[in-house]
Tab-separated table of C-alpha atoms and ligand atoms in Angstrom:
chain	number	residue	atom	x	y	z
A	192	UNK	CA	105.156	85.787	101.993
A	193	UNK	CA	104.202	84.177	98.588
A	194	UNK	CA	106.045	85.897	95.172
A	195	UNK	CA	104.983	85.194	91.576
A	196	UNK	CA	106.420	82.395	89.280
A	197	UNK	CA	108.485	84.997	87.197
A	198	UNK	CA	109.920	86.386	90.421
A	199	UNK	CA	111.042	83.033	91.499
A	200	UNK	CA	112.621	82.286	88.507
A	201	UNK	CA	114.512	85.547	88.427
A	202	UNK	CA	116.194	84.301	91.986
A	203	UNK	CA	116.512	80.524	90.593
A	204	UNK	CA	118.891	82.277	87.374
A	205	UNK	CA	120.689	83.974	90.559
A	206	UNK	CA	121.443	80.875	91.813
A	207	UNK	CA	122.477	78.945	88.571
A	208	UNK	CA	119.350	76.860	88.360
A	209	UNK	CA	118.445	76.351	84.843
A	210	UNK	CA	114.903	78.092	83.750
A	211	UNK	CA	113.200	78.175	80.239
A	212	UNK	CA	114.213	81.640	78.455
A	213	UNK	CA	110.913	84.123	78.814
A	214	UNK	CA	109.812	87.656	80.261
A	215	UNK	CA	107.036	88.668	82.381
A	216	UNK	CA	104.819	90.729	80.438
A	217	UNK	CA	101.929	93.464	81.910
A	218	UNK	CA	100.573	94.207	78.802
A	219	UNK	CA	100.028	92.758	75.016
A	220	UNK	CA	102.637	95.329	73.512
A	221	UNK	CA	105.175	93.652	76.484
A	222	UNK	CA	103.904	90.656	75.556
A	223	UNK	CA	104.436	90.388	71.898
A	224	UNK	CA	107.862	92.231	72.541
A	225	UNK	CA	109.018	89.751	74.475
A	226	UNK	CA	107.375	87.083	71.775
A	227	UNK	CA	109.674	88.781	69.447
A	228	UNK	CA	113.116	88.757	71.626
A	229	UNK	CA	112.602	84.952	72.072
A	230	UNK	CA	112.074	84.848	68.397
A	231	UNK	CA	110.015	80.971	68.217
A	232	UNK	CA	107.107	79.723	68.355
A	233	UNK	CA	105.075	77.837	70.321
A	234	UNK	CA	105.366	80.006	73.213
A	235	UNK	CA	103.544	79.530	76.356
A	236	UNK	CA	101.641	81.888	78.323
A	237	UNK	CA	101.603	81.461	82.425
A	238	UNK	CA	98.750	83.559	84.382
A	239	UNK	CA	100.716	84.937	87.403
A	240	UNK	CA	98.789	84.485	90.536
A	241	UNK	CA	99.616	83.601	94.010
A	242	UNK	CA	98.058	79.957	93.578
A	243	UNK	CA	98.570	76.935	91.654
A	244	UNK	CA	96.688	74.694	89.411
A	245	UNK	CA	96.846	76.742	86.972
A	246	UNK	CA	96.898	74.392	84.593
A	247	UNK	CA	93.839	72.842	85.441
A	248	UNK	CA	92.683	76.676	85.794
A	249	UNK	CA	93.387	77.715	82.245
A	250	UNK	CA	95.276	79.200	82.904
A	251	UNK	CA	98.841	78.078	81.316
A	252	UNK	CA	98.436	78.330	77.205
A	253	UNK	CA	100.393	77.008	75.123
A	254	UNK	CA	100.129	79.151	71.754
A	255	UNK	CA	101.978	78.002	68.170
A	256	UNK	CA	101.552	81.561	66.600
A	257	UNK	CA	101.201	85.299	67.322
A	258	UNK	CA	97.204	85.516	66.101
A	259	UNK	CA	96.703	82.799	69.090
A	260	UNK	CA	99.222	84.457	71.158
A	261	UNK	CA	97.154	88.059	71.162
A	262	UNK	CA	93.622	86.698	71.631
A	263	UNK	CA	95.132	84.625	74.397
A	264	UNK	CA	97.199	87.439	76.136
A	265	UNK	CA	93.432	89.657	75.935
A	266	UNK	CA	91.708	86.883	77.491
A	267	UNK	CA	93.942	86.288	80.205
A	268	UNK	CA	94.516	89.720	81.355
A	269	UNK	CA	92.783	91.464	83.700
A	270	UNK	CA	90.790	88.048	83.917
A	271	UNK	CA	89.778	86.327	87.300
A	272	UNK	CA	91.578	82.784	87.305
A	273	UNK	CA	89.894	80.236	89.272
A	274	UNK	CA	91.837	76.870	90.202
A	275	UNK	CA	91.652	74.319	92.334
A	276	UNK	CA	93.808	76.191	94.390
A	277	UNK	CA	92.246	79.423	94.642
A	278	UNK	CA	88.883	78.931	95.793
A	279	UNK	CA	85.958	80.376	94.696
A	280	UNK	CA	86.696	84.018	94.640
A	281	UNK	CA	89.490	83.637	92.236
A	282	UNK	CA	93.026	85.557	91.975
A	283	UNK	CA	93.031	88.428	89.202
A	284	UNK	CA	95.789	88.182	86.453
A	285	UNK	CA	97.714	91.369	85.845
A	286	UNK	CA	100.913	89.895	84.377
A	287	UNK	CA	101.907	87.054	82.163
A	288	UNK	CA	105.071	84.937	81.956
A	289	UNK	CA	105.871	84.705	78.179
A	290	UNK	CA	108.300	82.172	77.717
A	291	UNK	CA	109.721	79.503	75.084
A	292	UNK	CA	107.508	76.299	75.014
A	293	UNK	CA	110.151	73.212	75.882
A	294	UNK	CA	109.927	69.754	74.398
A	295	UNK	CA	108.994	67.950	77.757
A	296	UNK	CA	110.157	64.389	78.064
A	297	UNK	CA	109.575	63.707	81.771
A	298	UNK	CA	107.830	65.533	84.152
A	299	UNK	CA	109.641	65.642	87.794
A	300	UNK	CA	108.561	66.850	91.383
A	301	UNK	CA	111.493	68.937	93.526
A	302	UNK	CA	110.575	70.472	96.871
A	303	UNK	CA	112.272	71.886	100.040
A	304	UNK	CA	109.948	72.355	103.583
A	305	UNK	CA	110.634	72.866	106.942
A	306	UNK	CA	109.554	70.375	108.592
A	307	UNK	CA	108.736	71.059	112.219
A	308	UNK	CA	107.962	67.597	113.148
A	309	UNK	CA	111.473	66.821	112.476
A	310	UNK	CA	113.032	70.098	113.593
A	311	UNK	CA	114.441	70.641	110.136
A	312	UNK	CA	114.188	71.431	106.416
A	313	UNK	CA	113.244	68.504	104.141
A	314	UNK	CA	114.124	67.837	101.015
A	315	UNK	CA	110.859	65.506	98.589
A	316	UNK	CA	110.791	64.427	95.321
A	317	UNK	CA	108.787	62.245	92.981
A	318	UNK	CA	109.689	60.825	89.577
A	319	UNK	CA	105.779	61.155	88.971
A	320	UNK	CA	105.673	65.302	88.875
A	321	UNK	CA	103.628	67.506	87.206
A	322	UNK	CA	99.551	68.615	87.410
A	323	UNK	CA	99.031	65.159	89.584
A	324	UNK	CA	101.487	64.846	92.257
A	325	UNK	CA	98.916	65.682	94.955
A	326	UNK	CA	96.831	62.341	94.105
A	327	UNK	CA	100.660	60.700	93.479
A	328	UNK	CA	101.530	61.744	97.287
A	329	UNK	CA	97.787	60.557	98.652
A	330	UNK	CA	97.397	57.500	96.380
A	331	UNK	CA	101.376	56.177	96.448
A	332	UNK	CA	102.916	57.793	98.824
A	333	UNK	CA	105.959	55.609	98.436
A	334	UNK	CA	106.434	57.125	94.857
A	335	UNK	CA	107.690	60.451	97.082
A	336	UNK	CA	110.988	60.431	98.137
A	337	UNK	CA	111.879	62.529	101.188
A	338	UNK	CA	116.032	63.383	102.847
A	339	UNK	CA	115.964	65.058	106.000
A	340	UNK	CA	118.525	67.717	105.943
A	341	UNK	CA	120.341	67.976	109.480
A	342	UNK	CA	120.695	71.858	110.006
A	343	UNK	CA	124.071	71.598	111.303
A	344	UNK	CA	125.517	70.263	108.409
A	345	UNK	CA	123.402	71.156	105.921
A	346	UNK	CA	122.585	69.132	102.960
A	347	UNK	CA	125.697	66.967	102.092
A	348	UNK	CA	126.316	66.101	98.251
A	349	UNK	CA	125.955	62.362	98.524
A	350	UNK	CA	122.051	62.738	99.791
A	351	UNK	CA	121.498	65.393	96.797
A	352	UNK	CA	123.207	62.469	94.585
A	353	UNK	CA	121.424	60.085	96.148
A	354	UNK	CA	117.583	61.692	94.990
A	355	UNK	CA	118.669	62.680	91.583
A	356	UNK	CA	120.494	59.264	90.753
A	357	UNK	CA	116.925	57.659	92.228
A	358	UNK	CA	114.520	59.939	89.928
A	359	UNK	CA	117.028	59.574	86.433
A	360	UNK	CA	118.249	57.259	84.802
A	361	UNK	CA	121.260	59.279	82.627
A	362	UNK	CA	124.306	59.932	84.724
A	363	UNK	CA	124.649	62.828	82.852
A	364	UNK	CA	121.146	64.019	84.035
A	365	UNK	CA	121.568	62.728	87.635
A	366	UNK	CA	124.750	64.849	88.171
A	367	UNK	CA	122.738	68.245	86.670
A	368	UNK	CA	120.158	67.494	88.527
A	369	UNK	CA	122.117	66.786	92.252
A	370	UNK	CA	123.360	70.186	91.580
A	371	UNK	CA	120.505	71.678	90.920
A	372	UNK	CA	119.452	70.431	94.228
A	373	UNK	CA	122.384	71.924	95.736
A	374	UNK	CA	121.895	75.136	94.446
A	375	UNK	CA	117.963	75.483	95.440
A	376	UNK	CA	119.216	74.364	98.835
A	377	UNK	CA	121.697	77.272	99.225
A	378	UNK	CA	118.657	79.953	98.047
A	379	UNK	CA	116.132	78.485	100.541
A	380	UNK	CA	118.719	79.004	103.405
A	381	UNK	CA	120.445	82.125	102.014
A	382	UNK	CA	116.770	83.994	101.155
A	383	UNK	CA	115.095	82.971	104.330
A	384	UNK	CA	112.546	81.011	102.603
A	385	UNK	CA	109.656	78.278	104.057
A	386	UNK	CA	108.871	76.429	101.138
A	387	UNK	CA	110.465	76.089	97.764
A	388	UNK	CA	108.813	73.892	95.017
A	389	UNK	CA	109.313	73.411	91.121
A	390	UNK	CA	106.866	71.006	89.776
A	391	UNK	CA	107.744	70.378	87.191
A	392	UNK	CA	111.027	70.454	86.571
A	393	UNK	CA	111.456	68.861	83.557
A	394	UNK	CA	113.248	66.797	81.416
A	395	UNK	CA	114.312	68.160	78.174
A	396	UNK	CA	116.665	66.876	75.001
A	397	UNK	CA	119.135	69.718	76.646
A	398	UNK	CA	119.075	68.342	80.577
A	399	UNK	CA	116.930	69.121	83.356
A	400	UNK	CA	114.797	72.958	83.827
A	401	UNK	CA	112.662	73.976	86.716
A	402	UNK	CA	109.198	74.925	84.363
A	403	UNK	CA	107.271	76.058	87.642
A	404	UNK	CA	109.094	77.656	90.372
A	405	UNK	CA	107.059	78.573	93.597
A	406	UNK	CA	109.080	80.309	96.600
A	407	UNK	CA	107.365	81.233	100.136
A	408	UNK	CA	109.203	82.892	102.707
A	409	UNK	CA	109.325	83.481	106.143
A	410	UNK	CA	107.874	86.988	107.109
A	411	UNK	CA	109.933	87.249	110.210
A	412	UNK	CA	113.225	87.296	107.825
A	413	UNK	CA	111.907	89.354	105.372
A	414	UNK	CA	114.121	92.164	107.115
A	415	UNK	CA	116.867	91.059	106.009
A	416	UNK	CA	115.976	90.972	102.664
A	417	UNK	CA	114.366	94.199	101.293
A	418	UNK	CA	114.688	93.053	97.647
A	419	UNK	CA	112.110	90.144	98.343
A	420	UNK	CA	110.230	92.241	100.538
A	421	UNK	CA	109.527	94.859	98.017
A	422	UNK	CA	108.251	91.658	95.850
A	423	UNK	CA	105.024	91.601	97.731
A	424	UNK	CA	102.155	92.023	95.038
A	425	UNK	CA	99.262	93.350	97.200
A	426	UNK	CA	96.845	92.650	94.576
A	427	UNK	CA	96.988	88.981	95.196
A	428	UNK	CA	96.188	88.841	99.058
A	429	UNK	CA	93.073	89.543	101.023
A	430	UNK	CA	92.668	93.676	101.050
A	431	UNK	CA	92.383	93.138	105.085
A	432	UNK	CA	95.145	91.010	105.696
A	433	UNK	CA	97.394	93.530	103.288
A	434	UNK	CA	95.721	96.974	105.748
A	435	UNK	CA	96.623	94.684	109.030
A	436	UNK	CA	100.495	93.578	107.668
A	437	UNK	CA	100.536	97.876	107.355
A	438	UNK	CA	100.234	98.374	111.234
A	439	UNK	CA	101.853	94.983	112.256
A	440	UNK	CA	98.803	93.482	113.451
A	441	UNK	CA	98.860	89.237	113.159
A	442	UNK	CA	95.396	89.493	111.736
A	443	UNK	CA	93.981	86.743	109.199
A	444	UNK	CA	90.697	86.318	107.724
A	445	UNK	CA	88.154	83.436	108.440
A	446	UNK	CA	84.666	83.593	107.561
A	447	UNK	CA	82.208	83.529	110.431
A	448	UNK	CA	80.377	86.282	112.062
A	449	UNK	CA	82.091	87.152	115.315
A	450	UNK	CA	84.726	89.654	114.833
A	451	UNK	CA	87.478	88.832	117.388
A	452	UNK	CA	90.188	91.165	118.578
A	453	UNK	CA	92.518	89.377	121.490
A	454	UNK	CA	95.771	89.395	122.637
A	455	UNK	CA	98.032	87.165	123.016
A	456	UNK	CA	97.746	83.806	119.983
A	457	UNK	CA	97.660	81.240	122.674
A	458	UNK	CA	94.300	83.401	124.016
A	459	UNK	CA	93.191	84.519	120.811
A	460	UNK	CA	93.246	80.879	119.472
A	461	UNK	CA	91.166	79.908	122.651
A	462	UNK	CA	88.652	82.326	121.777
A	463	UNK	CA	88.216	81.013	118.481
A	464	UNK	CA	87.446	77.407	119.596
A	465	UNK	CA	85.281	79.136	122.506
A	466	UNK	CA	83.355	80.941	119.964
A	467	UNK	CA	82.903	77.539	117.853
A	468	UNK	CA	81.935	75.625	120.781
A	469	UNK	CA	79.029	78.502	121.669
A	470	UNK	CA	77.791	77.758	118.136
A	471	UNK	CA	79.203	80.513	116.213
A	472	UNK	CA	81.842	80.891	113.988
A	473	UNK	CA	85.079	83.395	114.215
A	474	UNK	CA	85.599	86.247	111.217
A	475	UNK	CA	89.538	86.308	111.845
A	476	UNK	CA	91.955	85.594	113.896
A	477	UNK	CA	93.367	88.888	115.353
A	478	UNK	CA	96.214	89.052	117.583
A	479	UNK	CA	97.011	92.493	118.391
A	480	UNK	CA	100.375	91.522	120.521
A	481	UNK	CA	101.595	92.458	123.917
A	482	UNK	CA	103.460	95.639	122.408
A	483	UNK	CA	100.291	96.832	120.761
A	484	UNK	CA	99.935	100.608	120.563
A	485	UNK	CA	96.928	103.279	121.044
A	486	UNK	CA	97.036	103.101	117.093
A	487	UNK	CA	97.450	99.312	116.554
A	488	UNK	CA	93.883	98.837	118.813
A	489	UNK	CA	92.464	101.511	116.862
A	490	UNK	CA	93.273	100.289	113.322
A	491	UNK	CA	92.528	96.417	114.436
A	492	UNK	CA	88.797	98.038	115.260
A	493	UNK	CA	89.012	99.301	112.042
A	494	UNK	CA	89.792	96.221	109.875
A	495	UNK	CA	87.075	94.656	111.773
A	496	UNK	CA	84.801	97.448	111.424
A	497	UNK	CA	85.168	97.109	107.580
A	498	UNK	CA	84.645	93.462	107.017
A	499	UNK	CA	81.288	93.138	105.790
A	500	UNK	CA	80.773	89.316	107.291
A	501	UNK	CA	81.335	90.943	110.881
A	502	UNK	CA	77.755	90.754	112.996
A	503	UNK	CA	78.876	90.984	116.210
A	504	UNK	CA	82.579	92.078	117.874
A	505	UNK	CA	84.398	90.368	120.921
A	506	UNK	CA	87.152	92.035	122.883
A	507	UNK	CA	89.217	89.795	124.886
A	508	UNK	CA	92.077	91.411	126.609
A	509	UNK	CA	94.348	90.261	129.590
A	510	UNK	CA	96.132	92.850	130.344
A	511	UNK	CA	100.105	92.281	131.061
A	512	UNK	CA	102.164	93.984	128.938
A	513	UNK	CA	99.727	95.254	126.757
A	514	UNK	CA	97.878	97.630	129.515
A	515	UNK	CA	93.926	97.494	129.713
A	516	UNK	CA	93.847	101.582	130.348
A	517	UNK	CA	96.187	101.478	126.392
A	518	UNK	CA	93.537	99.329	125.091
A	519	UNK	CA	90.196	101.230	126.353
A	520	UNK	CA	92.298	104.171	124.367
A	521	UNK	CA	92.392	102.543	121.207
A	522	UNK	CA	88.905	101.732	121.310
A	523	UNK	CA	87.941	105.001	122.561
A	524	UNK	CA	89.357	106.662	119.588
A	525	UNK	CA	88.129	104.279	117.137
A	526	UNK	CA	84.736	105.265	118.190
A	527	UNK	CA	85.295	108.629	117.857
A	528	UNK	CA	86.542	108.398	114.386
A	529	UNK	CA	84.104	105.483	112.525
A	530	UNK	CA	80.873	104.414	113.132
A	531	UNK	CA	81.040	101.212	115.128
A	532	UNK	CA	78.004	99.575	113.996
A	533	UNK	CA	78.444	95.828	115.146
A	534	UNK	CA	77.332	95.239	118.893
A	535	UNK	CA	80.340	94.735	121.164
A	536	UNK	CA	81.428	92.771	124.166
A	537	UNK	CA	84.515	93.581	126.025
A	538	UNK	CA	86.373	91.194	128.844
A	539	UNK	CA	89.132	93.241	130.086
A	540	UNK	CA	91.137	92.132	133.446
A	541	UNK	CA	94.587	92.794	134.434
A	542	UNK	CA	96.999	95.894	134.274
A	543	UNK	CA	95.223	98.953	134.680
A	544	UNK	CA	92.000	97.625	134.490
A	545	UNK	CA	90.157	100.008	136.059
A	546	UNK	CA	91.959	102.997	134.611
A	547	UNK	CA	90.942	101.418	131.126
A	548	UNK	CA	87.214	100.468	132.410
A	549	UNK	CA	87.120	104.718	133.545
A	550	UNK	CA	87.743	105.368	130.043
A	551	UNK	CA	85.572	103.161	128.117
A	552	UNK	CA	83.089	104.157	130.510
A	553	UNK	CA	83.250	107.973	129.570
A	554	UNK	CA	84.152	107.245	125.891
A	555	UNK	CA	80.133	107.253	124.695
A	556	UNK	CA	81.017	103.550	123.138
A	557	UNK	CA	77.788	101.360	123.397
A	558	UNK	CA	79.330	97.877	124.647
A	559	UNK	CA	78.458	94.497	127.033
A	560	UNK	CA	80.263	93.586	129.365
A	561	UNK	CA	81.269	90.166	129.745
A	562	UNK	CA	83.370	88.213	133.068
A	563	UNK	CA	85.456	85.132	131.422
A	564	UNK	CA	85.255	83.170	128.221
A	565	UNK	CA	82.315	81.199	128.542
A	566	UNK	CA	80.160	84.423	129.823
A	567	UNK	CA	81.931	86.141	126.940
A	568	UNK	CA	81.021	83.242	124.512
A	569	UNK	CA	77.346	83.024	125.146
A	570	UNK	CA	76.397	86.979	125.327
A	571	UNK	CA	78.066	86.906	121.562
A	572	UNK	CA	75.906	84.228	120.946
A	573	UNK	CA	72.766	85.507	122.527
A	574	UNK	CA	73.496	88.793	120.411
A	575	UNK	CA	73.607	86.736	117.360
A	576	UNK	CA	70.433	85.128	117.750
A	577	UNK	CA	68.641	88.366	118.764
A	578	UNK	CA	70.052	90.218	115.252
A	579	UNK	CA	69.210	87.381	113.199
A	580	UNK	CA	65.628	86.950	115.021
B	174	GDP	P1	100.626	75.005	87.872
B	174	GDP	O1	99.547	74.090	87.326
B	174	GDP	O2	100.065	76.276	88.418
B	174	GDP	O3	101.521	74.319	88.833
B	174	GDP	O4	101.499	75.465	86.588
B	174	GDP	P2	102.803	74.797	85.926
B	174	GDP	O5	103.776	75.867	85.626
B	174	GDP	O6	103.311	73.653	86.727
B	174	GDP	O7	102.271	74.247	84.532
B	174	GDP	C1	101.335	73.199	84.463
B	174	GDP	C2	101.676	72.238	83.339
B	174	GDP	O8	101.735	72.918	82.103
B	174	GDP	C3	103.027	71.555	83.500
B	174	GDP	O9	102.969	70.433	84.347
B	174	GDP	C4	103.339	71.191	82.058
B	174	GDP	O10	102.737	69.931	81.750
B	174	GDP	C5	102.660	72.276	81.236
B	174	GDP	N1	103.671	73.220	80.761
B	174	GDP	C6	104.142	74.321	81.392
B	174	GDP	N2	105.151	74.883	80.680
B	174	GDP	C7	105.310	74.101	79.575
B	174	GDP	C8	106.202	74.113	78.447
B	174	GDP	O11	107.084	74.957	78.313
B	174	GDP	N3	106.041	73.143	77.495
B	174	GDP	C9	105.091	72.181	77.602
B	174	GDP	N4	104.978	71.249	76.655
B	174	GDP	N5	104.260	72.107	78.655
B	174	GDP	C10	104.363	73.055	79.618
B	175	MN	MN1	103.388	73.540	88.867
């Protein structure tokens, strides 16, 4: 799960790492409220969207006076913000981070990632931070310093002192810095987290501050902390993805024309490069899990019902845990309570499969049905070509 800038920030002043002073601000009374409670100018104004480059987006303003700061807080609000990072369709802004504009001498990178390579989380940095350090990491690699952190001791003090005294020069700033390190270390393990970055944090007259702060976090853990969890801003994430994280279905959004609903992520992945191989190209990826309910089938049909890009829908069910005569339910419901317009194949085999052929069978759904994945593959194909002809 991905939070906002000014969220992460709020949990990096939990944790004793040093931000710039500033508010998130929804509107431009909040804004120029919050413009006044800071009380100097320049200020700068931070779109809040789940994606970065904002700076090459536009959208991070610096502004030196309050005529500059309204007709940027209009502009930006309620805008769409494109970045490199977005893609095409954008992210919409609804909130702004106000905050006071620091005096930036040097510009570094700070990140934390599991790493499962290496089985653990590792700690980067690069004394060349800031908008670039994608082209820093591809074009000088050895300008990013990486410490593996062994999980059974955690990260020891000497390897935190070890990347600050390597990216400073001032002692003084080293030491801030190594326990700075420390600190972010102790939120990414206490908060469950899968990546933490702040690029940049930077180097100021009055030490080191993380400027960006950018915190992901492992769904799976999210139980245990309901104060992230109610962080979620639904506005920021696919509409689909949001409706399938509602009824627990691992469900994520490609852009081909074969909607896919499988279970099992080893099988549903298969189907994917199955579908690929045929010619075609996957809408999602929908895993509807061995536990999946009467409901959970239904609402998967649903989500893939209402995705416009869908031409054509494959079923692909092995039936262990998740019974074929449970499945045929779902679907039989579905059809009873939305038009399913896309043709359909089904592959069922396995538990109960002729309990849940019976029902299809007498549920008045219009279907094909298909015996194994490459018979599957090329009557989705087929179908394609005879809509599109
Ligand atoms: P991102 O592009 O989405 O990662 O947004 P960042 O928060 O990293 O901001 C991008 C760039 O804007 C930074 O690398 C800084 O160069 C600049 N910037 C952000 N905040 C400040 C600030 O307080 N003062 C100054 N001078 N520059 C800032
Ligand atoms: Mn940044």
């Amino acid at each position: 799960m991905k939070i906002h800038e000014y969220q992460a920030k709020e949990l990096f002043r939990r944790y004793n790492i040093p931000t710039p002073q500033g508010k998130v601000a929804r509107g431009l009374d909040e804004a120029l409220k919050v413009a006044e409670e800071i009380g100097i100018f320049p200020l700068v104004l931070k779109a809040q969207i789940h994606a970065g480059g904002r700076g090459q987006g536009g959208g991070i303003r610096i502004v030196k006076d309050i005529d500059e700061l309204k007709t940027c807080v209009t502009a930006m609000l309620g805008s769409n913000l494109i970045t490199p990072q977005t893609g095409p369709e954008g992210r919409p802004v609804h909130a702004i981070l106000v905050e006071e504009a620091l005096k930036i001498q040097r510009e570094i990178y700070l990140g934390m990632v599991i790493d499962r390579s290496q089985e653990c989380i590792t700690l980067m940095a690069s004394s060349e931070g800031g908008m670039d350090i994608e082209r820093v990491a591809a074009e000088s690699p050895e300008k990013v310093i990486s410490e593996r952190i062994d999980p059974g001791v955690g990260l020891r003090p000497f390897q935190a002192n070890r990347v600050a005294f390597s990216l400073v020069n001032s002692p003084m700033v080293a030491r801030q810095i190594s326990a700075l390190i420390l600190n972010l270390y102790r939120l990414f393990n206490e908060l469950d987290c899968s990546l933490a970055e702040i690029n940049p944090l930077a180097i100021t007259e009055q030490g080191a501050f993380a400027l960006d702060a950018k915190l992901n976090f492992d769904d799976n853990a999210l139980f245990r902390h309901p104060d992230i969890a109610a962080m979620w801003d639904t506005a920021q994430e696919s509409p689909l993805e949001v409706e399938a994280s509602r009824y627990r279905l691992n469900y994520i959004k490609l852009h081909g024309e074969v909607g896919c609903l499988v279970n099992g992520a080893g099988l549903a992945m298969a189907i994917l490069d199955l579908i690929k191989m045929a010619g075609a190209n996957p809408a999602n990826f929908l895993d509807v899990g061995g536990g999946a309910t009467v409901e959970m089938i239904k609402q998967g049909m649903r989500i893939l019902c209402s995705d416009p890009e869908v031409k054509v829908i494959l079923i692909y069910i092995f039936g262990g845990i998740l019974r074929c005569d449970t499945l045929a339910e779902g679907l039989a419901q579905a059809a009873k309570e939305f038009p399913i317009t896309s043709p359909l194949v089904i592959r069922l085999e396995g538990t109960n499969v002729e309990q849940g052929r019976a029902i299809l069978a007498n549920s008045g759904l219009c279907y094909i049905e298909a015996k194994g994945m490459t018979d599957a593959a090329a009557k989705v194909v087929e179908l394609l070509h005879n809509i599109s002809s």
